[in-house]
Structure formats: C-alpha cells, structure tokens
Amino acid sequence: MAKTRLNLGSLTIAEKIAKAQQIVAALTGNASFPTPSPALANITSAANELKSASDDVLVVRQSGKEKTAVQNQKEDALNQLLTQCAAYVESVAGNNEQLILSAGLDMRAAAVSNTDPPNQPQALTATAGDHDGEIDLSWDTVGGAKSCVVEKSGDPVTPTTWSHAGVSTRSNYTADGLTSGTRYWFRVAAVNSNGQSGWSDPAMKIAP
C-alpha cells in the first residue's frame, strides 16, 4: 500500500496551515474520497484556530520587544546618572574610603591579575525568532567575558560544518537570514583578553 508523507516536523506553522488548506481544498467534492475522516470542517477549524493563536503570539512578541527596548533605554539612563554620581563622590572623597562608604557606595576591589580564558558558556537555548528565518539564542552570562562568538551548522553536524554566525557582547544573539524549515545547530564560546573558552553544548532549532 502506498504511504503518504506529511513531514510535519520540518514545517513551520504557516506551512502547516497552508498544507491543511491545500488538503481540504483537494478533498472537497472529490468523488474518490466521499467521506473524509476526520471531517474537513474539523481540519479547517483546527487550522483557523492555530492561525489565530499564532497571530496572538506574534503580537505578544512584538509588544515584548518594544517594552524591552524601552526598559533598556531607561536602564542606560539610570546607569549614566549613577556613574556620574560615583565620579562626583570620588572627586570629593579622594582616597578617603570611609567618606566614599558614607555616600552609599561600595569600594572597588583591588585588581587581581587573571591569565585564564573565560569559562565555557552554559545553558545555551534556541527558540523561534519574531520573523521567518530568525532563531533567538540565549545562554547564561559568563563572568569576565568581553564577548561571545556564535557558530552555526547545518544538519547533520560534523567537525567541518561549523561556520561563523556572529559576535555578541550580551548573553543573547539573533541569527537571521536562515532558510525556513531547515534544521540548524548553534554553539557559543566566550572570549576575553586571555583567549577563548571551550564551546558550549550545541542547541538545535528548525528555522521558522
């Protein structure tokens, strides 16, 4: 008996909805399949409900990005004011540590020479981005790291399939320009003036 192939695991939500609509259209009034099971109306309803839920998620994501941008602006503004205030206290207090402490500020620890590269990034995760062809990456902050290098690979992964994807000074990165429906692997390494850490455990995601 011939077997059908849906390949749902590699389809984006939009592609699944389109596939459902295509199947319903092809089976509607098709004399060769007089009693489709499940009912075509149920498939259409499920596809419509999925589209509505997907649209809601996109709205929430966009709103979340906008709110995060506002939060970052407010955080930068406060950071700048606090830095200016600390500089003022330093200029008045000079080397008087007690005077600095009395202003509610902490003393900076004496610099300690460190010749080690940063630790390997942990908890790398990959999630669907806000747009087709985007995957959002995040990982735990690595102490002492100046930046993080991101690499990507197609599937299957081999030692020679990794390629440079980008650099981030934060503990997150958005990989874009990816092919929707394609499986991608990612790994991250932290960098400081002493060198590069080992690579994180890889994370996989199918591009939306």
mmCIF file of C-alpha atoms in Angstrom:
data_model
loop_
_atom_site.group_PDB
_atom_site.id
_atom_site.type_symbol
_atom_site.label_atom_id
_atom_site.label_comp_id
_atom_site.label_asym_id
_atom_site.label_seq_id
_atom_site.Cartn_x
_atom_site.Cartn_y
_atom_site.Cartn_z
ATOM 1 C CA MET A 1 0.000 0.000 0.000
ATOM 2 C CA ALA A 2 1.306 3.461 -0.912
ATOM 3 C CA LYS A 3 2.223 5.654 2.051
ATOM 4 C CA THR A 4 1.548 9.382 2.438
ATOM 5 C CA ARG A 5 4.230 11.814 3.615
ATOM 6 C CA LEU A 6 3.280 14.860 5.675
ATOM 7 C CA ASN A 7 6.736 15.711 7.098
ATOM 8 C CA LEU A 8 5.059 17.908 9.706
ATOM 9 C CA GLY A 9 8.165 18.087 11.888
ATOM 10 C CA SER A 10 10.003 20.199 9.339
ATOM 11 C CA LEU A 11 7.111 22.569 8.535
ATOM 12 C CA THR A 12 6.610 25.993 10.076
ATOM 13 C CA ILE A 13 3.224 26.885 11.496
ATOM 14 C CA ALA A 14 2.398 28.925 8.388
ATOM 15 C CA GLU A 15 3.383 25.997 6.163
ATOM 16 C CA LYS A 16 1.235 23.569 8.193
ATOM 17 C CA ILE A 17 -1.783 25.863 7.854
ATOM 18 C CA ALA A 18 -1.195 26.164 4.108
ATOM 19 C CA LYS A 19 -0.855 22.370 3.835
ATOM 20 C CA ALA A 20 -4.131 21.873 5.712
ATOM 21 C CA GLN A 21 -5.909 24.320 3.415
ATOM 22 C CA GLN A 22 -4.436 22.562 0.381
ATOM 23 C CA ILE A 23 -5.634 19.146 1.568
ATOM 24 C CA VAL A 24 -9.124 20.405 2.421
ATOM 25 C CA ALA A 25 -9.445 22.074 -0.981
ATOM 26 C CA ALA A 26 -8.290 18.900 -2.748
ATOM 27 C CA LEU A 27 -10.696 16.634 -0.842
ATOM 28 C CA THR A 28 -13.750 18.918 -1.051
ATOM 29 C CA GLY A 29 -16.110 17.396 -3.624
ATOM 30 C CA ASN A 30 -13.551 14.722 -4.509
ATOM 31 C CA ALA A 31 -15.593 11.709 -5.648
ATOM 32 C CA SER A 32 -12.699 9.359 -4.924
ATOM 33 C CA PHE A 33 -12.861 10.269 -1.208
ATOM 34 C CA PRO A 34 -16.575 10.723 -0.435
ATOM 35 C CA THR A 35 -16.328 10.524 3.376
ATOM 36 C CA PRO A 36 -13.081 12.139 4.561
ATOM 37 C CA SER A 37 -12.108 11.267 8.119
ATOM 38 C CA PRO A 38 -11.757 13.398 10.143
ATOM 39 C CA ALA A 39 -14.357 15.754 8.733
ATOM 40 C CA LEU A 40 -12.893 18.508 6.570
ATOM 41 C CA ALA A 41 -14.714 21.076 8.677
ATOM 42 C CA ASN A 42 -12.737 19.908 11.714
ATOM 43 C CA ILE A 43 -9.436 20.313 9.871
ATOM 44 C CA THR A 44 -10.432 23.785 8.674
ATOM 45 C CA SER A 45 -11.470 24.788 12.186
ATOM 46 C CA ALA A 46 -8.199 23.497 13.689
ATOM 47 C CA ALA A 47 -6.161 25.346 11.058
ATOM 48 C CA ASN A 48 -8.056 28.582 11.720
ATOM 49 C CA GLU A 49 -7.594 28.227 15.465
ATOM 50 C CA LEU A 50 -3.863 27.611 15.012
ATOM 51 C CA LYS A 51 -3.556 30.709 12.806
ATOM 52 C CA SER A 52 -5.366 32.824 15.393
ATOM 53 C CA ALA A 53 -3.116 31.545 18.181
ATOM 54 C CA SER A 54 -0.015 32.124 16.060
ATOM 55 C CA ASP A 55 -1.114 35.685 15.289
ATOM 56 C CA ASP A 56 -1.600 36.313 19.015
ATOM 57 C CA VAL A 57 1.920 35.066 19.751
ATOM 58 C CA LEU A 58 3.410 37.380 17.121
ATOM 59 C CA VAL A 59 1.608 40.368 18.644
ATOM 60 C CA VAL A 60 2.868 39.484 22.130
ATOM 61 C CA ARG A 61 6.427 39.023 20.875
ATOM 62 C CA GLN A 62 6.439 42.370 19.098
ATOM 63 C CA SER A 63 4.996 44.092 22.155
ATOM 64 C CA GLY A 64 7.579 42.366 24.341
ATOM 65 C CA LYS A 65 10.432 43.563 22.125
ATOM 66 C CA GLU A 66 9.143 47.134 22.244
ATOM 67 C CA LYS A 67 8.805 47.041 26.030
ATOM 68 C CA THR A 68 12.287 45.534 26.351
ATOM 69 C CA ALA A 69 13.719 48.336 24.204
ATOM 70 C CA VAL A 70 12.097 50.934 26.473
ATOM 71 C CA GLN A 71 13.419 49.119 29.543
ATOM 72 C CA ASN A 72 16.945 49.086 28.112
ATOM 73 C CA GLN A 73 16.755 52.831 27.410
ATOM 74 C CA LYS A 74 15.626 53.554 30.975
ATOM 75 C CA GLU A 75 18.342 51.276 32.357
ATOM 76 C CA ASP A 76 21.019 53.038 30.304
ATOM 77 C CA ALA A 77 19.785 56.420 31.529
ATOM 78 C CA LEU A 78 19.974 55.341 35.190
ATOM 79 C CA ASN A 79 23.399 53.740 34.657
ATOM 80 C CA GLN A 80 24.719 57.009 33.231
ATOM 81 C CA LEU A 81 23.388 59.081 36.129
ATOM 82 C CA LEU A 82 24.761 56.678 38.756
ATOM 83 C CA THR A 83 28.158 56.640 37.028
ATOM 84 C CA GLN A 84 28.246 60.451 37.046
ATOM 85 C CA CYS A 85 27.279 60.479 40.731
ATOM 86 C CA ALA A 86 30.032 57.975 41.607
ATOM 87 C CA ALA A 87 32.570 60.108 39.742
ATOM 88 C CA TYR A 88 31.458 63.149 41.769
ATOM 89 C CA VAL A 89 31.845 61.253 45.061
ATOM 90 C CA GLU A 90 35.329 60.079 44.034
ATOM 91 C CA SER A 91 36.400 63.623 43.146
ATOM 92 C CA VAL A 92 35.330 64.919 46.549
ATOM 93 C CA ALA A 93 36.427 61.976 48.727
ATOM 94 C CA GLY A 94 39.820 61.387 47.122
ATOM 95 C CA ASN A 95 41.422 58.416 48.906
ATOM 96 C CA ASN A 96 39.127 58.605 51.936
ATOM 97 C CA GLU A 97 37.433 55.190 51.877
ATOM 98 C CA GLN A 98 35.126 55.969 54.817
ATOM 99 C CA LEU A 99 33.838 59.060 53.055
ATOM 100 C CA ILE A 100 33.054 57.011 49.958
ATOM 101 C CA LEU A 101 31.239 54.391 52.038
ATOM 102 C CA SER A 102 29.243 57.120 53.775
ATOM 103 C CA ALA A 103 27.838 58.118 50.361
ATOM 104 C CA GLY A 104 26.225 54.687 49.969
ATOM 105 C CA LEU A 105 28.831 53.470 47.507
ATOM 106 C CA ASP A 106 30.969 50.335 47.663
ATOM 107 C CA MET A 107 34.719 50.273 47.310
ATOM 108 C CA ARG A 108 36.153 48.739 44.169
ATOM 109 C CA ALA A 109 38.168 45.608 44.896
ATOM 110 C CA ALA A 110 41.863 45.767 44.129
ATOM 111 C CA ALA A 111 42.630 44.473 40.671
ATOM 112 C CA VAL A 112 43.698 40.845 40.580
ATOM 113 C CA SER A 113 45.726 39.604 37.662
ATOM 114 C CA ASN A 114 43.951 36.837 35.780
ATOM 115 C CA THR A 115 45.612 34.952 32.969
ATOM 116 C CA ASP A 116 42.830 32.455 32.349
ATOM 117 C CA PRO A 117 40.334 32.480 29.476
ATOM 118 C CA PRO A 118 36.645 32.635 30.484
ATOM 119 C CA ASN A 119 34.572 29.617 31.386
ATOM 120 C CA GLN A 120 32.569 27.685 28.818
ATOM 121 C CA PRO A 121 29.067 29.185 28.282
ATOM 122 C CA GLN A 122 26.273 27.151 29.823
ATOM 123 C CA ALA A 123 22.548 26.611 29.175
ATOM 124 C CA LEU A 124 22.509 27.581 25.503
ATOM 125 C CA THR A 125 18.925 27.574 24.211
ATOM 126 C CA ALA A 126 17.488 28.248 20.750
ATOM 127 C CA THR A 127 13.943 29.497 20.140
ATOM 128 C CA ALA A 128 11.995 30.722 17.109
ATOM 129 C CA GLY A 129 12.587 34.387 16.325
ATOM 130 C CA ASP A 130 9.973 37.033 15.593
ATOM 131 C CA HIS A 131 10.336 36.717 11.822
ATOM 132 C CA ASP A 132 10.766 33.914 9.313
ATOM 133 C CA GLY A 133 14.398 32.855 9.041
ATOM 134 C CA GLU A 134 15.293 34.039 12.575
ATOM 135 C CA ILE A 135 16.364 31.994 15.605
ATOM 136 C CA ASP A 136 16.922 33.614 19.011
ATOM 137 C CA LEU A 137 19.780 32.265 21.133
ATOM 138 C CA SER A 138 20.394 32.833 24.833
ATOM 139 C CA TRP A 139 22.824 31.485 27.424
ATOM 140 C CA ASP A 140 23.992 32.112 30.980
ATOM 141 C CA THR A 141 26.197 35.168 31.477
ATOM 142 C CA VAL A 142 29.901 34.264 31.571
ATOM 143 C CA GLY A 143 31.896 36.171 34.180
ATOM 144 C CA GLY A 144 34.911 38.043 32.808
ATOM 145 C CA ALA A 145 33.910 37.566 29.165
ATOM 146 C CA LYS A 146 34.258 40.555 26.841
ATOM 147 C CA SER A 147 32.165 38.974 24.076
ATOM 148 C CA CYS A 148 30.852 35.673 22.806
ATOM 149 C CA VAL A 149 31.427 34.055 19.423
ATOM 150 C CA VAL A 150 28.490 32.231 17.824
ATOM 151 C CA GLU A 151 28.834 29.442 15.262
ATOM 152 C CA LYS A 152 26.157 27.594 13.304
ATOM 153 C CA SER A 153 25.962 24.319 11.412
ATOM 154 C CA GLY A 154 23.536 22.564 9.152
ATOM 155 C CA ASP A 155 22.272 19.078 9.892
ATOM 156 C CA PRO A 156 23.962 16.659 10.359
ATOM 157 C CA VAL A 157 26.783 18.242 12.361
ATOM 158 C CA THR A 158 30.400 17.311 11.650
ATOM 159 C CA PRO A 159 33.648 18.959 12.797
ATOM 160 C CA THR A 160 33.886 20.744 9.432
ATOM 161 C CA THR A 161 30.292 22.010 9.099
ATOM 162 C CA TRP A 162 30.595 24.752 11.728
ATOM 163 C CA SER A 163 30.824 28.316 10.393
ATOM 164 C CA HIS A 164 30.967 31.776 11.958
ATOM 165 C CA ALA A 165 27.489 33.222 12.648
ATOM 166 C CA GLY A 166 28.287 36.366 14.630
ATOM 167 C CA VAL A 167 29.592 38.006 17.811
ATOM 168 C CA SER A 168 27.588 39.273 20.792
ATOM 169 C CA THR A 169 28.604 41.385 23.780
ATOM 170 C CA ARG A 170 25.498 40.193 25.627
ATOM 171 C CA SER A 171 24.279 36.732 26.617
ATOM 172 C CA ASN A 172 21.923 36.538 23.640
ATOM 173 C CA TYR A 173 22.034 36.682 19.850
ATOM 174 C CA THR A 174 19.561 36.546 16.957
ATOM 175 C CA ALA A 175 20.654 34.526 13.944
ATOM 176 C CA ASP A 176 18.890 35.776 10.830
ATOM 177 C CA GLY A 177 18.892 35.094 7.100
ATOM 178 C CA LEU A 178 18.211 31.408 7.758
ATOM 179 C CA THR A 179 16.215 29.130 5.469
ATOM 180 C CA SER A 180 12.751 28.461 6.890
ATOM 181 C CA GLY A 181 12.067 24.797 7.649
ATOM 182 C CA THR A 182 15.790 23.978 7.825
ATOM 183 C CA ARG A 183 17.355 22.427 10.948
ATOM 184 C CA TYR A 184 20.254 24.462 12.415
ATOM 185 C CA TRP A 185 22.711 23.772 15.207
ATOM 186 C CA PHE A 186 24.442 26.501 17.236
ATOM 187 C CA ARG A 187 27.288 26.729 19.740
ATOM 188 C CA VAL A 188 28.840 29.616 21.677
ATOM 189 C CA ALA A 189 32.296 30.375 23.083
ATOM 190 C CA ALA A 190 33.237 33.224 25.464
ATOM 191 C CA VAL A 191 36.229 35.477 24.790
ATOM 192 C CA ASN A 192 38.381 37.762 26.932
ATOM 193 C CA SER A 193 41.877 39.243 26.664
ATOM 194 C CA ASN A 194 43.384 35.901 27.680
ATOM 195 C CA GLY A 195 41.752 33.828 24.968
ATOM 196 C CA GLN A 196 38.627 31.862 24.112
ATOM 197 C CA SER A 197 36.713 29.353 26.203
ATOM 198 C CA GLY A 198 35.662 25.927 25.081
ATOM 199 C CA TRP A 199 32.478 25.651 23.048
ATOM 200 C CA SER A 200 29.123 25.332 24.768
ATOM 201 C CA ASP A 201 26.966 22.275 24.339
ATOM 202 C CA PRO A 202 25.162 22.744 20.993
ATOM 203 C CA ALA A 203 21.493 23.714 20.671
ATOM 204 C CA MET A 204 19.252 22.828 17.701
ATOM 205 C CA LYS A 205 16.208 24.578 16.219
ATOM 206 C CA ILE A 206 14.292 24.450 12.937
ATOM 207 C CA ALA A 207 14.153 27.943 11.454
ATOM 208 C CA PRO A 208 10.599 29.345 11.349
#
